[in-house]
Amino acid sequence: MDLETFRRDLGAWLDANTDDLTPPYEGAGSMDEHMAHYAHVKRALFDAGFGRYGWPESVGGLGGSPLLRAIVGEEINFRDLADPNAWTMIEVLAPTVIDFARPEISARFVPPFIRGDEMWCQGFSEPDAGSDLASLSCRATEADGGWKVNGQKIWTSFIEYSQRCVLLTRTGEPDSAHRGITAFLVDVDSPGITFSPIETMHGRTDFAEVHFDDVFVPADRLLGEENGGWQVAMDILPYERSTTFWHRGALLHRRCSDLITQVAASGDHSTASARALGQAFQSIVAFRSRSRDTQHQLAAGQQLGVETSVDKILITTAEQQLFEAARDLLPGVIEFDEGLTAAQWRTDYLYSKAASIYGGTAEIQRNIVARRLLDLGPEA
């Protein structure tokens, strides 16, 4: 389908259904409200057909370029119609399961996910294995008809609302690093899985600490090959740093427009304010320019690799620069003001502090660029 025609038709449909798709709660809303409305928006898009484009027919899609999915998420974020963080999970996990799961597993589980009937989560990070993912220790051992999993994960997003978890485990020797990792698609309601929510400094409980105690995983839930989980993890990165970043860039663009409007309404027309706004806008445009190229490379079937670390650096810079500008140009609003507008700026500002940590820390991304893209050597 022609991209511009698709965007025009989608926009017209969103305009016609604004009342139904606008969140029914005021302000930040609760996690329960966010997740319920996210599911409603996903189902409405699916039923209208727009949520099926860009997905293979084998999982209930209508085919077409993945750029169609990028447009859908972009328009949803421009219009602030659904939780942007929940939206990222489908773009990170569904393509990976399609690539690595048995066809009958993908055909069974992916359609409810893209339709909004299910939520999935990602079990990667551990207390001693965050950015150094190759050191993870959550272990899977062979059992009759499948595997038994024991261990711990942390910073697992949305598990409270999830039915499935894409899980990385250690199946090789303890020192096997990336060579001894295996990935599974695990049912969250399996006996032996317990979790405790982690409240973040911006007041939400997106994350949880998860424990696996003799959790049985059927053999057909293997993703890829035994001890081939590192490839699954590397396959996730292009999706995380392409479509999901593009969607978040749309959110930043919208919030930048909000900031410009509010600063102008305050009567602040100083050169310093104009410079701060200009720099924030420039960082967002720089990221979106880079991210657009990444989108088209992925759509063309090109292999994305370590160069996506540049995308991560640029979006982190843009996000933190924007919300630092908001704090400076709206004096006292983030720190002291009440009301819905202040609460949203406060949430965004606090969440932005994690941007240089989640998805690969800023320091590690710069090391990757220095060593693997610029060939500056191991001491860079």
CSV table of C-alpha atoms in Angstrom, one decimal:
chain,number,residue,atom,x,y,z
A,1,MET,CA,0.0,0.0,0.0
A,2,ASP,CA,1.2,3.5,-0.8
A,3,LEU,CA,2.5,5.1,2.5
A,4,GLU,CA,1.0,8.5,1.9
A,5,THR,CA,-2.4,7.1,1.1
A,6,PHE,CA,-2.2,4.9,4.2
A,7,ARG,CA,-1.3,7.8,6.4
A,8,ARG,CA,-4.1,9.9,5.0
A,9,ASP,CA,-6.7,7.2,5.4
A,10,LEU,CA,-5.5,6.4,8.9
A,11,GLY,CA,-5.6,10.1,9.9
A,12,ALA,CA,-9.1,10.4,8.6
A,13,TRP,CA,-10.2,7.3,10.6
A,14,LEU,CA,-8.5,8.6,13.8
A,15,ASP,CA,-10.2,11.9,13.3
A,16,ALA,CA,-13.6,10.2,12.9
A,17,ASN,CA,-13.0,8.1,16.0
A,18,THR,CA,-11.3,10.6,18.3
A,19,ASP,CA,-14.0,10.4,21.0
A,20,ASP,CA,-13.8,6.7,21.2
A,21,LEU,CA,-9.9,6.5,21.1
A,22,THR,CA,-9.2,9.4,23.5
A,23,PRO,CA,-8.2,8.1,27.0
A,24,PRO,CA,-11.3,8.3,29.3
A,25,TYR,CA,-9.2,9.3,32.3
A,26,GLU,CA,-7.7,12.7,33.1
A,27,GLY,CA,-4.0,13.3,33.6
A,28,ALA,CA,-1.5,10.5,34.0
A,29,GLY,CA,-4.1,7.9,35.0
A,30,SER,CA,-3.4,4.6,36.8
A,31,MET,CA,-1.5,1.6,35.3
A,32,ASP,CA,-4.8,-0.3,35.1
A,33,GLU,CA,-6.4,2.6,33.2
A,34,HIS,CA,-3.4,2.8,30.8
A,35,MET,CA,-3.4,-0.9,30.0
A,36,ALA,CA,-7.1,-1.1,29.6
A,37,HIS,CA,-7.2,1.8,27.1
A,38,TYR,CA,-4.1,0.5,25.3
A,39,ALA,CA,-5.9,-2.8,24.7
A,40,HIS,CA,-9.0,-0.9,23.5
A,41,VAL,CA,-7.0,1.2,21.0
A,42,LYS,CA,-5.1,-1.9,19.7
A,43,ARG,CA,-8.4,-3.8,19.2
A,44,ALA,CA,-10.1,-0.8,17.4
A,45,LEU,CA,-7.1,-0.5,15.0
A,46,PHE,CA,-7.1,-4.2,14.4
A,47,ASP,CA,-10.8,-4.4,13.6
A,48,ALA,CA,-10.5,-1.4,11.3
A,49,GLY,CA,-7.6,-3.0,9.5
A,50,PHE,CA,-5.0,-0.4,10.2
A,51,GLY,CA,-3.5,-2.5,13.0
A,52,ARG,CA,-3.0,-5.5,10.7
A,53,TYR,CA,-1.0,-3.9,8.0
A,54,GLY,CA,2.8,-4.5,8.1
A,55,TRP,CA,2.3,-7.9,9.8
A,56,PRO,CA,2.5,-11.2,7.9
A,57,GLU,CA,-0.7,-13.0,6.9
A,58,SER,CA,0.5,-16.0,8.8
A,59,VAL,CA,-0.1,-14.2,12.1
A,60,GLY,CA,-3.4,-12.5,11.1
A,61,GLY,CA,-1.8,-9.5,9.4
A,62,LEU,CA,-2.6,-8.0,6.0
A,63,GLY,CA,1.1,-7.9,4.8
A,64,GLY,CA,2.9,-4.8,3.5
A,65,SER,CA,5.9,-2.9,4.6
A,66,PRO,CA,6.8,-2.6,8.3
A,67,LEU,CA,6.8,1.1,7.6
A,68,LEU,CA,3.0,0.9,7.8
A,69,ARG,CA,3.4,-0.1,11.5
A,70,ALA,CA,5.7,2.7,12.0
A,71,ILE,CA,3.1,5.2,10.7
A,72,VAL,CA,0.4,3.8,13.0
A,73,GLY,CA,2.5,4.1,16.1
A,74,GLU,CA,3.7,7.5,15.0
A,75,GLU,CA,0.1,8.8,14.6
A,76,ILE,CA,-1.0,7.3,17.9
A,77,ASN,CA,1.9,9.0,19.7
A,78,PHE,CA,1.4,12.3,17.9
A,79,ARG,CA,-2.2,12.3,19.2
A,80,ASP,CA,-1.5,10.9,22.7
A,81,LEU,CA,-4.0,8.1,22.3
A,82,ALA,CA,-2.3,5.2,24.1
A,83,ASP,CA,0.5,4.5,26.6
A,84,PRO,CA,3.8,4.9,24.5
A,85,ASN,CA,5.7,2.5,26.7
A,86,ALA,CA,3.2,-0.3,26.4
A,87,TRP,CA,3.1,0.2,22.6
A,88,THR,CA,6.8,-0.6,22.3
A,89,MET,CA,6.5,-4.1,23.5
A,90,ILE,CA,4.6,-5.4,20.5
A,91,GLU,CA,7.2,-3.9,18.1
A,92,VAL,CA,10.1,-5.4,20.1
A,93,LEU,CA,8.7,-8.9,20.8
A,94,ALA,CA,6.2,-9.9,18.1
A,95,PRO,CA,8.7,-9.7,15.1
A,96,THR,CA,11.3,-11.7,17.1
A,97,VAL,CA,8.8,-14.5,17.9
A,98,ILE,CA,7.7,-14.5,14.2
A,99,ASP,CA,11.4,-14.9,13.2
A,100,PHE,CA,12.4,-17.6,15.7
A,101,ALA,CA,9.4,-19.5,17.0
A,102,ARG,CA,7.9,-22.6,15.3
A,103,PRO,CA,5.3,-21.4,12.7
A,104,GLU,CA,2.5,-23.0,14.6
A,105,ILE,CA,3.5,-21.2,17.8
A,106,SER,CA,3.6,-17.8,16.0
A,107,ALA,CA,0.3,-18.5,14.4
A,108,ARG,CA,-1.2,-19.3,17.8
A,109,PHE,CA,0.2,-16.6,20.0
A,110,VAL,CA,1.0,-13.5,17.9
A,111,PRO,CA,-2.5,-12.7,16.7
A,112,PRO,CA,-3.9,-12.0,20.2
A,113,PHE,CA,-0.9,-9.9,20.9
A,114,ILE,CA,-1.3,-7.6,17.9
A,115,ARG,CA,-5.0,-7.5,18.4
A,116,GLY,CA,-4.6,-6.2,21.9
A,117,ASP,CA,-6.1,-9.2,23.6
A,118,GLU,CA,-2.8,-10.0,25.2
A,119,MET,CA,0.3,-8.2,26.6
A,120,TRP,CA,3.8,-9.7,26.6
A,121,CYS,CA,6.9,-8.8,28.5
A,122,GLN,CA,10.7,-9.3,28.1
A,123,GLY,CA,12.8,-11.2,30.7
A,124,PHE,CA,16.3,-10.1,30.0
A,125,SER,CA,18.0,-8.1,32.8
A,126,GLU,CA,19.1,-9.6,36.1
A,127,PRO,CA,20.6,-8.0,39.2
A,128,ASP,CA,24.1,-8.9,38.0
A,129,ALA,CA,23.4,-8.8,34.3
A,130,GLY,CA,22.0,-5.5,33.0
A,131,SER,CA,24.1,-4.0,30.2
A,132,ASP,CA,26.4,-7.1,30.5
A,133,LEU,CA,23.7,-9.4,29.3
A,134,ALA,CA,26.1,-12.2,28.4
A,135,SER,CA,26.7,-12.7,32.1
A,136,LEU,CA,23.1,-13.7,32.9
A,137,SER,CA,22.6,-16.7,35.2
A,138,CYS,CA,18.8,-17.6,35.2
A,139,ARG,CA,19.2,-21.2,34.3
A,140,ALA,CA,17.1,-23.6,32.2
A,141,THR,CA,17.8,-27.4,32.5
A,142,GLU,CA,16.2,-30.1,30.3
A,143,ALA,CA,13.2,-31.9,31.8
A,144,ASP,CA,10.8,-34.5,30.5
A,145,GLY,CA,9.0,-32.8,27.6
A,146,GLY,CA,10.7,-29.5,28.0
A,147,TRP,CA,12.7,-27.4,30.4
A,148,LYS,CA,12.8,-26.3,34.0
A,149,VAL,CA,13.7,-22.6,34.7
A,150,ASN,CA,15.2,-21.3,38.0
A,151,GLY,CA,16.5,-17.8,38.6
A,152,GLN,CA,15.7,-14.2,38.8
A,153,LYS,CA,14.9,-11.3,36.5
A,154,ILE,CA,14.6,-7.6,37.2
A,155,TRP,CA,13.3,-4.4,35.5
A,156,THR,CA,10.7,-6.6,33.7
A,157,SER,CA,8.1,-4.2,32.3
A,158,PHE,CA,4.4,-5.0,32.4
A,159,ILE,CA,4.6,-8.5,33.7
A,160,GLU,CA,1.6,-7.9,35.9
A,161,TYR,CA,-0.5,-7.4,32.7
A,162,SER,CA,1.2,-10.0,30.5
A,163,GLN,CA,0.3,-13.4,29.4
A,164,ARG,CA,3.7,-14.3,27.8
A,165,CYS,CA,7.3,-13.5,28.5
A,166,VAL,CA,10.2,-13.7,26.0
A,167,LEU,CA,12.8,-15.1,28.4
A,168,LEU,CA,16.6,-15.5,28.1
A,169,THR,CA,18.2,-18.3,30.2
A,170,ARG,CA,21.6,-19.9,30.8
A,171,THR,CA,21.7,-23.4,29.3
A,172,GLY,CA,25.5,-23.7,28.8
A,173,GLU,CA,28.2,-23.8,31.4
A,174,PRO,CA,28.3,-20.9,33.9
A,175,ASP,CA,31.2,-19.3,32.0
A,176,SER,CA,29.8,-19.9,28.5
A,177,ALA,CA,28.8,-16.2,28.2
A,178,HIS,CA,26.8,-15.4,25.0
A,179,ARG,CA,27.4,-18.9,23.6
A,180,GLY,CA,25.3,-20.6,26.3
A,181,ILE,CA,22.1,-18.6,26.3
A,182,THR,CA,18.7,-20.0,25.2
A,183,ALA,CA,15.5,-18.1,24.6
A,184,PHE,CA,11.9,-19.2,25.3
A,185,LEU,CA,8.3,-17.9,25.1
A,186,VAL,CA,7.0,-18.6,28.6
A,187,ASP,CA,3.4,-18.4,29.9
A,188,VAL,CA,3.4,-15.9,32.7
A,189,ASP,CA,0.7,-17.9,34.6
A,190,SER,CA,3.0,-20.9,34.8
A,191,PRO,CA,3.4,-22.4,38.3
A,192,GLY,CA,6.5,-21.1,40.0
A,193,ILE,CA,6.6,-17.6,38.6
A,194,THR,CA,6.2,-14.8,41.2
A,195,PHE,CA,6.9,-11.1,40.9
A,196,SER,CA,7.0,-8.0,43.0
A,197,PRO,CA,6.3,-4.5,41.4
A,198,ILE,CA,9.0,-1.9,41.5
A,199,GLU,CA,7.9,1.7,41.9
A,200,THR,CA,9.9,4.2,39.9
A,201,MET,CA,10.7,7.7,40.9
A,202,HIS,CA,8.0,9.0,38.6
A,203,GLY,CA,5.4,7.2,40.6
A,204,ARG,CA,4.6,4.2,38.3
A,205,THR,CA,5.0,0.5,38.7
A,206,ASP,CA,5.9,-0.4,35.1
A,207,PHE,CA,8.7,-2.7,36.4
A,208,ALA,CA,8.9,-5.8,38.5
A,209,GLU,CA,11.4,-8.2,40.0
A,210,VAL,CA,10.5,-11.8,38.9
A,211,HIS,CA,11.5,-15.1,40.3
A,212,PHE,CA,11.4,-18.5,38.6
A,213,ASP,CA,11.2,-21.6,40.8
A,214,ASP,CA,11.1,-24.9,38.8
A,215,VAL,CA,9.0,-23.3,36.1
A,216,PHE,CA,8.2,-25.8,33.4
A,217,VAL,CA,8.5,-24.6,29.8
A,218,PRO,CA,7.3,-27.0,27.0
A,219,ALA,CA,9.9,-27.9,24.4
A,220,ASP,CA,8.0,-26.3,21.6
A,221,ARG,CA,8.4,-22.9,23.2
A,222,LEU,CA,12.0,-22.7,22.3
A,223,LEU,CA,12.9,-19.6,20.3
A,224,GLY,CA,15.6,-20.4,17.8
A,225,GLU,CA,18.1,-23.1,18.7
A,226,GLU,CA,19.4,-24.4,22.1
A,227,ASN,CA,22.3,-22.1,23.1
A,228,GLY,CA,21.2,-19.8,20.3
A,229,GLY,CA,19.5,-17.2,22.5
A,230,TRP,CA,22.2,-14.6,21.9
A,231,GLN,CA,21.1,-14.3,18.3
A,232,VAL,CA,17.5,-13.8,19.5
A,233,ALA,CA,18.6,-11.0,21.7
A,234,MET,CA,20.6,-9.4,18.9
A,235,ASP,CA,17.5,-9.8,16.6
A,236,ILE,CA,15.5,-7.8,19.1
A,237,LEU,CA,17.8,-4.8,19.0
A,238,PRO,CA,17.0,-3.6,15.4
A,239,TYR,CA,13.3,-3.6,16.3
A,240,GLU,CA,13.9,-1.8,19.6
A,241,ARG,CA,16.0,0.8,18.0
A,242,SER,CA,14.0,1.3,14.8
A,243,THR,CA,10.2,1.3,15.0
A,244,THR,CA,9.9,1.8,18.8
A,245,PHE,CA,12.4,4.7,18.7
A,246,TRP,CA,10.6,6.2,15.8
A,247,HIS,CA,7.4,6.1,17.8
A,248,ARG,CA,9.1,7.7,20.8
A,249,GLY,CA,10.5,10.4,18.6
A,250,ALA,CA,6.9,11.3,17.7
A,251,LEU,CA,6.1,11.7,21.4
A,252,LEU,CA,9.1,14.0,21.8
A,253,HIS,CA,8.0,16.1,18.9
A,254,ARG,CA,4.6,16.5,20.4
A,255,ARG,CA,5.9,17.4,23.8
A,256,CYS,CA,8.3,19.9,22.2
A,257,SER,CA,5.4,21.6,20.5
A,258,ASP,CA,3.6,21.7,23.9
A,259,LEU,CA,6.6,23.3,25.5
A,260,ILE,CA,6.9,26.0,22.7
A,261,THR,CA,3.2,26.8,23.2
A,262,GLN,CA,3.4,27.1,27.0
A,263,VAL,CA,6.6,29.2,26.9
A,264,ALA,CA,5.0,31.5,24.4
A,265,ALA,CA,1.9,31.8,26.5
A,266,SER,CA,4.0,32.7,29.5
A,267,GLY,CA,5.2,35.8,27.7
A,268,ASP,CA,8.8,34.7,27.7
A,269,HIS,CA,10.3,35.8,24.4
A,270,SER,CA,13.9,36.0,25.5
A,271,THR,CA,16.9,35.0,23.4
A,272,ALA,CA,17.9,32.5,26.0
A,273,SER,CA,14.5,30.7,25.8
A,274,ALA,CA,14.5,30.7,22.1
A,275,ARG,CA,18.0,29.2,22.1
A,276,ALA,CA,17.0,26.5,24.5
A,277,LEU,CA,13.9,25.6,22.5
A,278,GLY,CA,15.8,25.7,19.3
A,279,GLN,CA,18.5,23.3,20.6
A,280,ALA,CA,15.9,20.9,21.9
A,281,PHE,CA,14.0,21.0,18.6
A,282,GLN,CA,17.3,20.5,16.7
A,283,SER,CA,18.1,17.4,18.7
A,284,ILE,CA,14.7,15.9,18.0
A,285,VAL,CA,15.0,16.6,14.3
A,286,ALA,CA,18.5,15.1,14.2
A,287,PHE,CA,17.3,12.0,15.8
A,288,ARG,CA,14.2,11.7,13.5
A,289,SER,CA,16.4,12.2,10.5
A,290,ARG,CA,18.7,9.4,11.5
A,291,SER,CA,15.8,7.2,12.6
A,292,ARG,CA,14.0,7.7,9.3
A,293,ASP,CA,17.0,6.1,7.5
A,294,THR,CA,17.0,3.2,10.0
A,295,GLN,CA,13.3,2.6,9.3
A,296,HIS,CA,13.8,2.4,5.6
A,297,GLN,CA,16.8,0.2,5.9
A,298,LEU,CA,14.8,-2.3,8.0
A,299,ALA,CA,11.9,-2.1,5.6
A,300,ALA,CA,14.3,-2.9,2.7
A,301,GLY,CA,15.4,-6.0,4.5
A,302,GLN,CA,18.8,-4.8,5.3
A,303,GLN,CA,20.6,-6.2,8.3
A,304,LEU,CA,20.8,-3.6,11.1
A,305,GLY,CA,23.8,-3.9,13.5
A,306,VAL,CA,25.9,-1.8,15.9
A,307,GLU,CA,25.2,1.4,14.0
A,308,THR,CA,21.8,1.5,15.8
A,309,SER,CA,23.9,2.6,18.9
A,310,VAL,CA,24.0,6.0,17.2
A,311,ASP,CA,20.1,6.1,17.2
A,312,LYS,CA,20.2,5.3,20.9
A,313,ILE,CA,22.6,8.0,21.7
A,314,LEU,CA,20.7,10.6,19.6
A,315,ILE,CA,17.3,9.8,21.2
A,316,THR,CA,18.7,9.8,24.7
A,317,THR,CA,20.2,13.2,24.0
A,318,ALA,CA,17.0,14.6,22.5
A,319,GLU,CA,14.8,13.3,25.4
A,320,GLN,CA,17.0,14.6,28.2
A,321,GLN,CA,17.6,17.9,26.5
A,322,LEU,CA,13.9,18.5,25.9
A,323,PHE,CA,12.8,17.9,29.5
A,324,GLU,CA,15.8,19.8,30.9
A,325,ALA,CA,14.6,22.7,28.8
A,326,ALA,CA,11.1,22.3,30.2
A,327,ARG,CA,12.4,22.4,33.7
A,328,ASP,CA,14.4,25.6,33.0
A,329,LEU,CA,11.8,27.4,30.9
A,330,LEU,CA,8.8,26.6,33.1
A,331,PRO,CA,10.3,27.7,36.4
A,332,GLY,CA,9.0,25.8,39.4
A,333,VAL,CA,6.3,23.9,37.4
A,334,ILE,CA,8.0,20.5,37.7
A,335,GLU,CA,9.2,21.0,41.3
A,336,PHE,CA,6.2,22.7,42.9
A,337,ASP,CA,3.1,23.1,40.8
A,338,GLU,CA,-0.1,21.0,41.1
A,339,GLY,CA,-2.6,20.1,38.4
A,340,LEU,CA,-2.6,17.9,35.3
A,341,THR,CA,-0.1,19.9,33.2
A,342,ALA,CA,2.5,20.1,35.9
A,343,ALA,CA,2.1,16.4,36.8
A,344,GLN,CA,2.7,15.4,33.1
A,345,TRP,CA,5.8,17.6,32.9
A,346,ARG,CA,7.1,16.1,36.2
A,347,THR,CA,6.5,12.5,35.0
A,348,ASP,CA,8.2,13.1,31.7
A,349,TYR,CA,11.2,14.9,33.3
A,350,LEU,CA,11.7,12.1,35.9
A,351,TYR,CA,11.3,9.4,33.3
A,352,SER,CA,13.8,11.0,31.0
A,353,LYS,CA,16.5,10.5,33.5
A,354,ALA,CA,16.4,6.7,32.8
A,355,ALA,CA,16.8,7.3,29.0
A,356,SER,CA,20.6,7.0,29.4
A,357,ILE,CA,20.3,3.7,31.2
A,358,TYR,CA,17.5,1.6,29.6
A,359,GLY,CA,18.1,-0.2,26.3
A,360,GLY,CA,21.8,0.1,26.8
A,361,THR,CA,23.6,2.7,28.9
A,362,ALA,CA,25.0,5.8,27.3
A,363,GLU,CA,28.6,4.9,28.2
A,364,ILE,CA,28.3,1.4,26.6
A,365,GLN,CA,26.7,2.8,23.4
A,366,ARG,CA,29.6,5.3,23.0
A,367,ASN,CA,32.1,2.5,23.5
A,368,ILE,CA,30.4,0.5,20.8
A,369,VAL,CA,30.5,3.4,18.4
A,370,ALA,CA,34.1,4.1,19.2
A,371,ARG,CA,35.4,0.6,19.0
A,372,ARG,CA,33.1,-1.0,16.4
A,373,LEU,CA,32.2,1.9,14.1
A,374,LEU,CA,35.1,4.2,14.4
A,375,ASP,CA,37.8,1.5,15.0
A,376,LEU,CA,39.4,3.5,17.8
A,377,GLY,CA,40.7,0.4,19.6
A,378,PRO,CA,39.9,-1.4,22.9
A,379,GLU,CA,41.1,1.5,25.0
A,380,ALA,CA,38.5,4.0,23.6
